[in-house]
């Protein structure tokens, strides 16, 4: 019986295709044979074909991303890119298995922000260049970066202020919204600084339009509703976890 798996080659890459059910052991053998003469083996699997995705994963192919909008015959269909390199650690080794799992398990975006107040209890807000709403200083945590270091870095980059992050005040989950995936926002205590600290601010012009200390009523007026709820929850300090500030 002929194999349902076809192998093509080009640019030093072996490309696997199959239709219908495929035996994982057979797919694994085809991958191993292809890696004898190629440095990379890849397969494009339909985003809705969960059985084929499962077979590709358990045969040792890492999930690398999504090829959007182009199916095998030019139709509008997303395809998931699976691949294996000749240098990838064997799946039966702990490091190789963890790397395989890491390629397809969910990843959550993290945002780190800082709550800085003046002696009157007003909150430091930034007017951002890329959206209308005001927000707390901070930003996205980079891959491999701790949230605490991320917020310290962001405040220094955006405002030119060196502020040592204090305790974690709030963990706020943000649902998917407006083209963004969901995320977790961590708000750290930035302590109290005099109102004159605004004179020390060096705005990163590409991102920051204005900075000011705001009362909570002003926060409600200037910030998005979910941001205002998050700020109030962080200020009140009686809820360690919220979802969209609630």
PDB file of C-alpha atoms in Angstrom:
ATOM      1  CA  UNK A   1       0.000   0.000   0.000  1.00  0.00           C
ATOM      2  CA  UNK A   2       1.537   3.371  -0.997  1.00  0.00           C
ATOM      3  CA  UNK A   3       2.380   5.859   1.758  1.00  0.00           C
ATOM      4  CA  UNK A   4      -0.054   8.795   2.184  1.00  0.00           C
ATOM      5  CA  UNK A   5       2.986  10.991   2.867  1.00  0.00           C
ATOM      6  CA  UNK A   6       4.693  12.760  -0.015  1.00  0.00           C
ATOM      7  CA  UNK A   7       8.092  14.439   0.255  1.00  0.00           C
ATOM      8  CA  UNK A   8       9.348  17.257  -1.958  1.00  0.00           C
ATOM      9  CA  UNK A   9      12.648  19.091  -1.796  1.00  0.00           C
ATOM     10  CA  UNK A  10      13.881  22.583  -2.562  1.00  0.00           C
ATOM     11  CA  UNK A  11      16.359  25.107  -1.182  1.00  0.00           C
ATOM     12  CA  UNK A  12      17.730  22.444   1.143  1.00  0.00           C
ATOM     13  CA  UNK A  13      14.349  21.953   2.805  1.00  0.00           C
ATOM     14  CA  UNK A  14      12.268  18.770   2.746  1.00  0.00           C
ATOM     15  CA  UNK A  15       8.522  19.450   2.674  1.00  0.00           C
ATOM     16  CA  UNK A  16       6.020  16.851   3.813  1.00  0.00           C
ATOM     17  CA  UNK A  17       2.392  16.596   2.730  1.00  0.00           C
ATOM     18  CA  UNK A  18      -0.304  14.048   3.493  1.00  0.00           C
ATOM     19  CA  UNK A  19      -4.043  13.680   3.196  1.00  0.00           C
ATOM     20  CA  UNK A  20      -6.397  12.010   5.637  1.00  0.00           C
ATOM     21  CA  UNK A  21      -5.207   9.953   8.583  1.00  0.00           C
ATOM     22  CA  UNK A  22      -1.479   9.386   8.912  1.00  0.00           C
ATOM     23  CA  UNK A  23       0.368   6.992  11.179  1.00  0.00           C
ATOM     24  CA  UNK A  24       2.583   8.899  13.604  1.00  0.00           C
ATOM     25  CA  UNK A  25       5.355   6.282  13.489  1.00  0.00           C
ATOM     26  CA  UNK A  26       5.366   6.391   9.693  1.00  0.00           C
ATOM     27  CA  UNK A  27       5.506  10.177   9.734  1.00  0.00           C
ATOM     28  CA  UNK A  28       8.358  10.034  12.238  1.00  0.00           C
ATOM     29  CA  UNK A  29      10.306   7.686   9.935  1.00  0.00           C
ATOM     30  CA  UNK A  30       9.803  10.002   6.957  1.00  0.00           C
ATOM     31  CA  UNK A  31      11.102  12.927   9.009  1.00  0.00           C
ATOM     32  CA  UNK A  32      14.189  10.991  10.113  1.00  0.00           C
ATOM     33  CA  UNK A  33      14.956   9.916   6.534  1.00  0.00           C
ATOM     34  CA  UNK A  34      14.503  13.444   5.204  1.00  0.00           C
ATOM     35  CA  UNK A  35      16.898  14.845   7.826  1.00  0.00           C
ATOM     36  CA  UNK A  36      19.665  12.589   6.522  1.00  0.00           C
ATOM     37  CA  UNK A  37      19.975  14.798   3.443  1.00  0.00           C
ATOM     38  CA  UNK A  38      18.304  18.041   4.604  1.00  0.00           C
ATOM     39  CA  UNK A  39      18.910  20.435   7.475  1.00  0.00           C
ATOM     40  CA  UNK A  40      15.204  21.232   7.808  1.00  0.00           C
ATOM     41  CA  UNK A  41      11.935  19.359   7.374  1.00  0.00           C
ATOM     42  CA  UNK A  42       8.647  21.232   7.386  1.00  0.00           C
ATOM     43  CA  UNK A  43       4.936  20.665   6.894  1.00  0.00           C
ATOM     44  CA  UNK A  44       2.003  23.035   6.447  1.00  0.00           C
ATOM     45  CA  UNK A  45      -1.143  21.846   8.223  1.00  0.00           C
ATOM     46  CA  UNK A  46      -4.598  23.408   8.002  1.00  0.00           C
ATOM     47  CA  UNK A  47      -5.470  25.508  11.052  1.00  0.00           C
ATOM     48  CA  UNK A  48      -8.695  23.547  11.488  1.00  0.00           C
ATOM     49  CA  UNK A  49      -7.163  20.103  11.068  1.00  0.00           C
ATOM     50  CA  UNK A  50      -6.522  19.189  14.703  1.00  0.00           C
ATOM     51  CA  UNK A  51      -5.767  15.530  13.948  1.00  0.00           C
ATOM     52  CA  UNK A  52      -3.027  16.441  11.483  1.00  0.00           C
ATOM     53  CA  UNK A  53      -1.623  18.976  13.957  1.00  0.00           C
ATOM     54  CA  UNK A  54      -1.511  16.314  16.645  1.00  0.00           C
ATOM     55  CA  UNK A  55       0.231  13.879  14.318  1.00  0.00           C
ATOM     56  CA  UNK A  56       2.820  16.491  13.306  1.00  0.00           C
ATOM     57  CA  UNK A  57       3.548  17.357  16.927  1.00  0.00           C
ATOM     58  CA  UNK A  58       3.920  13.812  18.219  1.00  0.00           C
ATOM     59  CA  UNK A  59       6.113  12.981  15.244  1.00  0.00           C
ATOM     60  CA  UNK A  60       8.548  15.608  16.555  1.00  0.00           C
ATOM     61  CA  UNK A  61       7.754  18.677  14.427  1.00  0.00           C
ATOM     62  CA  UNK A  62       7.861  22.000  16.279  1.00  0.00           C
ATOM     63  CA  UNK A  63       5.049  24.486  15.783  1.00  0.00           C
ATOM     64  CA  UNK A  64       6.648  27.670  14.416  1.00  0.00           C
ATOM     65  CA  UNK A  65       3.765  29.944  13.483  1.00  0.00           C
ATOM     66  CA  UNK A  66       0.821  30.556  11.178  1.00  0.00           C
ATOM     67  CA  UNK A  67       0.902  31.174   7.427  1.00  0.00           C
ATOM     68  CA  UNK A  68      -2.213  33.272   7.076  1.00  0.00           C
ATOM     69  CA  UNK A  69      -4.755  33.191   4.293  1.00  0.00           C
ATOM     70  CA  UNK A  70      -3.118  30.842   1.772  1.00  0.00           C
ATOM     71  CA  UNK A  71      -4.116  27.179   1.592  1.00  0.00           C
ATOM     72  CA  UNK A  72      -2.460  24.440  -0.483  1.00  0.00           C
ATOM     73  CA  UNK A  73      -4.514  25.280  -3.607  1.00  0.00           C
ATOM     74  CA  UNK A  74      -4.543  29.040  -3.134  1.00  0.00           C
ATOM     75  CA  UNK A  75      -7.779  29.142  -1.129  1.00  0.00           C
ATOM     76  CA  UNK A  76      -8.229  31.514   1.800  1.00  0.00           C
ATOM     77  CA  UNK A  77      -7.112  29.217   4.602  1.00  0.00           C
ATOM     78  CA  UNK A  78      -4.658  29.648   7.447  1.00  0.00           C
ATOM     79  CA  UNK A  79      -1.950  27.006   7.701  1.00  0.00           C
ATOM     80  CA  UNK A  80       0.215  26.176  10.692  1.00  0.00           C
ATOM     81  CA  UNK A  81       3.932  25.825   9.998  1.00  0.00           C
ATOM     82  CA  UNK A  82       5.536  22.778  11.615  1.00  0.00           C
ATOM     83  CA  UNK A  83       9.254  22.053  11.241  1.00  0.00           C
ATOM     84  CA  UNK A  84      12.178  20.113  12.605  1.00  0.00           C
ATOM     85  CA  UNK A  85      15.878  20.916  12.261  1.00  0.00           C
ATOM     86  CA  UNK A  86      18.656  18.384  12.123  1.00  0.00           C
ATOM     87  CA  UNK A  87      20.163  20.160  15.152  1.00  0.00           C
ATOM     88  CA  UNK A  88      17.021  19.783  17.320  1.00  0.00           C
ATOM     89  CA  UNK A  89      17.542  17.609  20.372  1.00  0.00           C
ATOM     90  CA  UNK A  90      15.918  14.146  20.101  1.00  0.00           C
ATOM     91  CA  UNK A  91      12.374  14.052  21.434  1.00  0.00           C
ATOM     92  CA  UNK A  92      13.177  11.142  23.760  1.00  0.00           C
ATOM     93  CA  UNK A  93      15.642  13.382  25.642  1.00  0.00           C
ATOM     94  CA  UNK A  94      14.170  15.624  28.373  1.00  0.00           C
ATOM     95  CA  UNK A  95      15.417  18.847  26.778  1.00  0.00           C
ATOM     96  CA  UNK A  96      14.122  17.837  23.359  1.00  0.00           C
ATOM     97  CA  UNK A  97      10.702  16.912  24.714  1.00  0.00           C
ATOM     98  CA  UNK A  98      10.413  20.156  26.684  1.00  0.00           C
ATOM     99  CA  UNK A  99      11.407  22.147  23.605  1.00  0.00           C
ATOM    100  CA  UNK A 100       8.722  20.369  21.581  1.00  0.00           C
ATOM    101  CA  UNK A 101       6.056  21.081  24.209  1.00  0.00           C
ATOM    102  CA  UNK A 102       7.195  24.693  24.459  1.00  0.00           C
ATOM    103  CA  UNK A 103       6.606  25.166  20.734  1.00  0.00           C
ATOM    104  CA  UNK A 104       2.844  24.550  20.915  1.00  0.00           C
ATOM    105  CA  UNK A 105       1.713  25.221  24.489  1.00  0.00           C
ATOM    106  CA  UNK A 106      -0.104  28.559  24.996  1.00  0.00           C
ATOM    107  CA  UNK A 107       1.922  31.674  25.704  1.00  0.00           C
ATOM    108  CA  UNK A 108       0.519  34.659  27.564  1.00  0.00           C
ATOM    109  CA  UNK A 109       1.525  38.245  26.889  1.00  0.00           C
ATOM    110  CA  UNK A 110       2.637  40.084  30.042  1.00  0.00           C
ATOM    111  CA  UNK A 111       2.533  43.825  30.677  1.00  0.00           C
ATOM    112  CA  UNK A 112       4.297  45.482  33.616  1.00  0.00           C
ATOM    113  CA  UNK A 113       3.183  48.896  34.896  1.00  0.00           C
ATOM    114  CA  UNK A 114       4.131  51.143  37.783  1.00  0.00           C
ATOM    115  CA  UNK A 115       1.913  53.073  40.161  1.00  0.00           C
ATOM    116  CA  UNK A 116       3.753  56.260  41.168  1.00  0.00           C
ATOM    117  CA  UNK A 117       2.006  58.794  43.395  1.00  0.00           C
ATOM    118  CA  UNK A 118       2.759  62.263  44.698  1.00  0.00           C
ATOM    119  CA  UNK A 119       2.312  63.319  48.368  1.00  0.00           C
ATOM    120  CA  UNK A 120      -1.294  64.322  47.625  1.00  0.00           C
ATOM    121  CA  UNK A 121      -2.095  60.824  46.393  1.00  0.00           C
ATOM    122  CA  UNK A 122      -2.348  61.754  42.739  1.00  0.00           C
ATOM    123  CA  UNK A 123      -1.293  59.096  40.204  1.00  0.00           C
ATOM    124  CA  UNK A 124       1.350  59.528  37.508  1.00  0.00           C
ATOM    125  CA  UNK A 125      -0.220  59.024  34.064  1.00  0.00           C
ATOM    126  CA  UNK A 126       1.256  59.172  30.581  1.00  0.00           C
ATOM    127  CA  UNK A 127      -0.412  60.410  27.420  1.00  0.00           C
ATOM    128  CA  UNK A 128       0.739  58.013  24.730  1.00  0.00           C
ATOM    129  CA  UNK A 129       1.416  58.923  21.105  1.00  0.00           C
ATOM    130  CA  UNK A 130      -0.095  55.747  19.652  1.00  0.00           C
ATOM    131  CA  UNK A 131      -3.511  55.863  21.350  1.00  0.00           C
ATOM    132  CA  UNK A 132      -5.864  58.504  22.691  1.00  0.00           C
ATOM    133  CA  UNK A 133      -6.156  57.150  26.226  1.00  0.00           C
ATOM    134  CA  UNK A 134      -3.777  57.916  29.072  1.00  0.00           C
ATOM    135  CA  UNK A 135      -2.176  55.035  30.942  1.00  0.00           C
ATOM    136  CA  UNK A 136       0.211  54.097  33.724  1.00  0.00           C
ATOM    137  CA  UNK A 137       3.911  54.092  32.771  1.00  0.00           C
ATOM    138  CA  UNK A 138       5.206  50.685  31.746  1.00  0.00           C
ATOM    139  CA  UNK A 139       5.040  48.317  28.829  1.00  0.00           C
ATOM    140  CA  UNK A 140       5.284  44.803  27.445  1.00  0.00           C
ATOM    141  CA  UNK A 141       7.610  42.331  29.170  1.00  0.00           C
ATOM    142  CA  UNK A 142      10.190  41.043  26.702  1.00  0.00           C
ATOM    143  CA  UNK A 143      10.820  37.323  26.203  1.00  0.00           C
ATOM    144  CA  UNK A 144      13.065  36.050  28.992  1.00  0.00           C
ATOM    145  CA  UNK A 145      12.742  39.296  30.994  1.00  0.00           C
ATOM    146  CA  UNK A 146      11.341  39.469  34.522  1.00  0.00           C
ATOM    147  CA  UNK A 147       8.289  41.761  34.933  1.00  0.00           C
ATOM    148  CA  UNK A 148      10.064  43.685  37.698  1.00  0.00           C
ATOM    149  CA  UNK A 149      13.055  44.463  35.481  1.00  0.00           C
ATOM    150  CA  UNK A 150      10.723  45.210  32.569  1.00  0.00           C
ATOM    151  CA  UNK A 151       8.793  47.923  34.385  1.00  0.00           C
ATOM    152  CA  UNK A 152      11.995  49.500  35.697  1.00  0.00           C
ATOM    153  CA  UNK A 153      13.410  49.506  32.152  1.00  0.00           C
ATOM    154  CA  UNK A 154      10.230  50.919  30.612  1.00  0.00           C
ATOM    155  CA  UNK A 155       9.966  53.783  33.119  1.00  0.00           C
ATOM    156  CA  UNK A 156      13.588  54.705  32.520  1.00  0.00           C
ATOM    157  CA  UNK A 157      13.235  54.482  28.724  1.00  0.00           C
ATOM    158  CA  UNK A 158       9.920  56.347  28.510  1.00  0.00           C
ATOM    159  CA  UNK A 159      10.394  58.975  31.211  1.00  0.00           C
ATOM    160  CA  UNK A 160      14.097  59.061  32.024  1.00  0.00           C
ATOM    161  CA  UNK A 161      13.311  58.265  35.677  1.00  0.00           C
ATOM    162  CA  UNK A 162      15.182  55.690  37.735  1.00  0.00           C
ATOM    163  CA  UNK A 163      12.553  54.163  40.019  1.00  0.00           C
ATOM    164  CA  UNK A 164      13.121  50.931  41.930  1.00  0.00           C
ATOM    165  CA  UNK A 165       9.929  48.828  41.715  1.00  0.00           C
ATOM    166  CA  UNK A 166       8.415  47.948  45.056  1.00  0.00           C
ATOM    167  CA  UNK A 167       5.795  45.349  45.926  1.00  0.00           C
ATOM    168  CA  UNK A 168       3.400  43.876  43.401  1.00  0.00           C
ATOM    169  CA  UNK A 169       0.104  45.700  43.990  1.00  0.00           C
ATOM    170  CA  UNK A 170      -2.181  44.067  41.461  1.00  0.00           C
ATOM    171  CA  UNK A 171      -2.443  41.330  38.844  1.00  0.00           C
ATOM    172  CA  UNK A 172      -5.053  42.296  36.260  1.00  0.00           C
ATOM    173  CA  UNK A 173      -6.140  39.963  33.450  1.00  0.00           C
ATOM    174  CA  UNK A 174      -7.080  41.722  30.215  1.00  0.00           C
ATOM    175  CA  UNK A 175      -9.427  39.861  27.842  1.00  0.00           C
ATOM    176  CA  UNK A 176      -8.862  39.879  24.084  1.00  0.00           C
ATOM    177  CA  UNK A 177      -9.874  43.278  22.710  1.00  0.00           C
ATOM    178  CA  UNK A 178      -9.582  45.341  19.527  1.00  0.00           C
ATOM    179  CA  UNK A 179      -7.136  43.040  17.737  1.00  0.00           C
ATOM    180  CA  UNK A 180      -5.064  42.277  20.852  1.00  0.00           C
ATOM    181  CA  UNK A 181      -4.802  38.829  22.391  1.00  0.00           C
ATOM    182  CA  UNK A 182      -5.527  38.539  26.098  1.00  0.00           C
ATOM    183  CA  UNK A 183      -2.763  39.504  28.516  1.00  0.00           C
ATOM    184  CA  UNK A 184      -1.792  39.699  32.173  1.00  0.00           C
ATOM    185  CA  UNK A 185      -0.920  43.137  33.558  1.00  0.00           C
ATOM    186  CA  UNK A 186       1.251  43.351  36.693  1.00  0.00           C
ATOM    187  CA  UNK A 187       1.172  46.663  38.555  1.00  0.00           C
ATOM    188  CA  UNK A 188       4.150  47.395  40.834  1.00  0.00           C
ATOM    189  CA  UNK A 189       4.403  50.030  43.542  1.00  0.00           C
ATOM    190  CA  UNK A 190       6.593  52.929  42.422  1.00  0.00           C
ATOM    191  CA  UNK A 191       6.349  54.736  45.740  1.00  0.00           C
ATOM    192  CA  UNK A 192       5.805  58.445  46.318  1.00  0.00           C
ATOM    193  CA  UNK A 193       7.684  61.172  44.490  1.00  0.00           C
ATOM    194  CA  UNK A 194       7.332  64.946  44.829  1.00  0.00           C
ATOM    195  CA  UNK A 195       5.245  66.773  42.246  1.00  0.00           C
ATOM    196  CA  UNK A 196       8.476  68.479  41.163  1.00  0.00           C
ATOM    197  CA  UNK A 197       9.661  65.102  39.861  1.00  0.00           C
ATOM    198  CA  UNK A 198       7.825  65.997  36.655  1.00  0.00           C
ATOM    199  CA  UNK A 199      10.643  68.451  35.983  1.00  0.00           C
ATOM    200  CA  UNK A 200      13.073  65.501  35.894  1.00  0.00           C
ATOM    201  CA  UNK A 201      11.065  63.659  33.233  1.00  0.00           C
ATOM    202  CA  UNK A 202      12.732  63.229  29.839  1.00  0.00           C
ATOM    203  CA  UNK A 203       9.933  62.035  27.576  1.00  0.00           C
ATOM    204  CA  UNK A 204      10.624  59.446  24.904  1.00  0.00           C
ATOM    205  CA  UNK A 205       9.062  61.478  22.101  1.00  0.00           C
ATOM    206  CA  UNK A 206       8.253  58.422  19.978  1.00  0.00           C
ATOM    207  CA  UNK A 207       5.880  57.104  22.672  1.00  0.00           C
ATOM    208  CA  UNK A 208       5.132  59.773  25.291  1.00  0.00           C
ATOM    209  CA  UNK A 209       3.263  62.998  24.518  1.00  0.00           C
ATOM    210  CA  UNK A 210       2.641  64.249  28.050  1.00  0.00           C
ATOM    211  CA  UNK A 211       3.002  63.238  31.709  1.00  0.00           C
ATOM    212  CA  UNK A 212       1.129  64.489  34.750  1.00  0.00           C
ATOM    213  CA  UNK A 213      -0.031  63.577  38.241  1.00  0.00           C
ATOM    214  CA  UNK A 214      -3.812  62.995  38.215  1.00  0.00           C
ATOM    215  CA  UNK A 215      -6.549  62.646  40.785  1.00  0.00           C
ATOM    216  CA  UNK A 216      -8.676  59.520  40.520  1.00  0.00           C
ATOM    217  CA  UNK A 217     -11.475  61.621  38.997  1.00  0.00           C
ATOM    218  CA  UNK A 218      -9.014  62.805  36.334  1.00  0.00           C
ATOM    219  CA  UNK A 219      -7.930  59.207  35.771  1.00  0.00           C
ATOM    220  CA  UNK A 220     -11.587  58.344  35.075  1.00  0.00           C
ATOM    221  CA  UNK A 221     -11.747  61.185  32.566  1.00  0.00           C
ATOM    222  CA  UNK A 222      -8.442  60.603  30.748  1.00  0.00           C
ATOM    223  CA  UNK A 223      -7.985  56.825  30.781  1.00  0.00           C
ATOM    224  CA  UNK A 224      -9.948  54.006  29.195  1.00  0.00           C
ATOM    225  CA  UNK A 225     -12.578  52.586  31.537  1.00  0.00           C
ATOM    226  CA  UNK A 226     -10.667  49.341  32.111  1.00  0.00           C
ATOM    227  CA  UNK A 227      -7.468  51.290  32.836  1.00  0.00           C
ATOM    228  CA  UNK A 228      -9.283  53.534  35.307  1.00  0.00           C
ATOM    229  CA  UNK A 229     -10.684  50.470  37.079  1.00  0.00           C
ATOM    230  CA  UNK A 230      -7.189  48.955  37.240  1.00  0.00           C
ATOM    231  CA  UNK A 231      -5.717  52.157  38.703  1.00  0.00           C
ATOM    232  CA  UNK A 232      -8.423  52.365  41.357  1.00  0.00           C
ATOM    233  CA  UNK A 233      -7.967  48.697  42.274  1.00  0.00           C
ATOM    234  CA  UNK A 234      -4.199  49.214  42.611  1.00  0.00           C
ATOM    235  CA  UNK A 235      -4.653  52.358  44.714  1.00  0.00           C
ATOM    236  CA  UNK A 236      -7.227  50.766  47.016  1.00  0.00           C
ATOM    237  CA  UNK A 237      -4.995  47.717  47.430  1.00  0.00           C
ATOM    238  CA  UNK A 238      -7.671  45.346  48.724  1.00  0.00           C
ATOM    239  CA  UNK A 239      -7.840  43.141  45.618  1.00  0.00           C
ATOM    240  CA  UNK A 240      -4.640  41.315  44.611  1.00  0.00           C
ATOM    241  CA  UNK A 241      -6.311  40.018  41.427  1.00  0.00           C
ATOM    242  CA  UNK A 242      -8.812  41.546  39.022  1.00  0.00           C
ATOM    243  CA  UNK A 243     -10.118  40.908  35.527  1.00  0.00           C
ATOM    244  CA  UNK A 244     -10.290  44.076  33.426  1.00  0.00           C
ATOM    245  CA  UNK A 245     -10.047  45.978  36.693  1.00  0.00           C
ATOM    246  CA  UNK A 246     -13.077  44.252  38.241  1.00  0.00           C
TER     247      UNK A 246
END
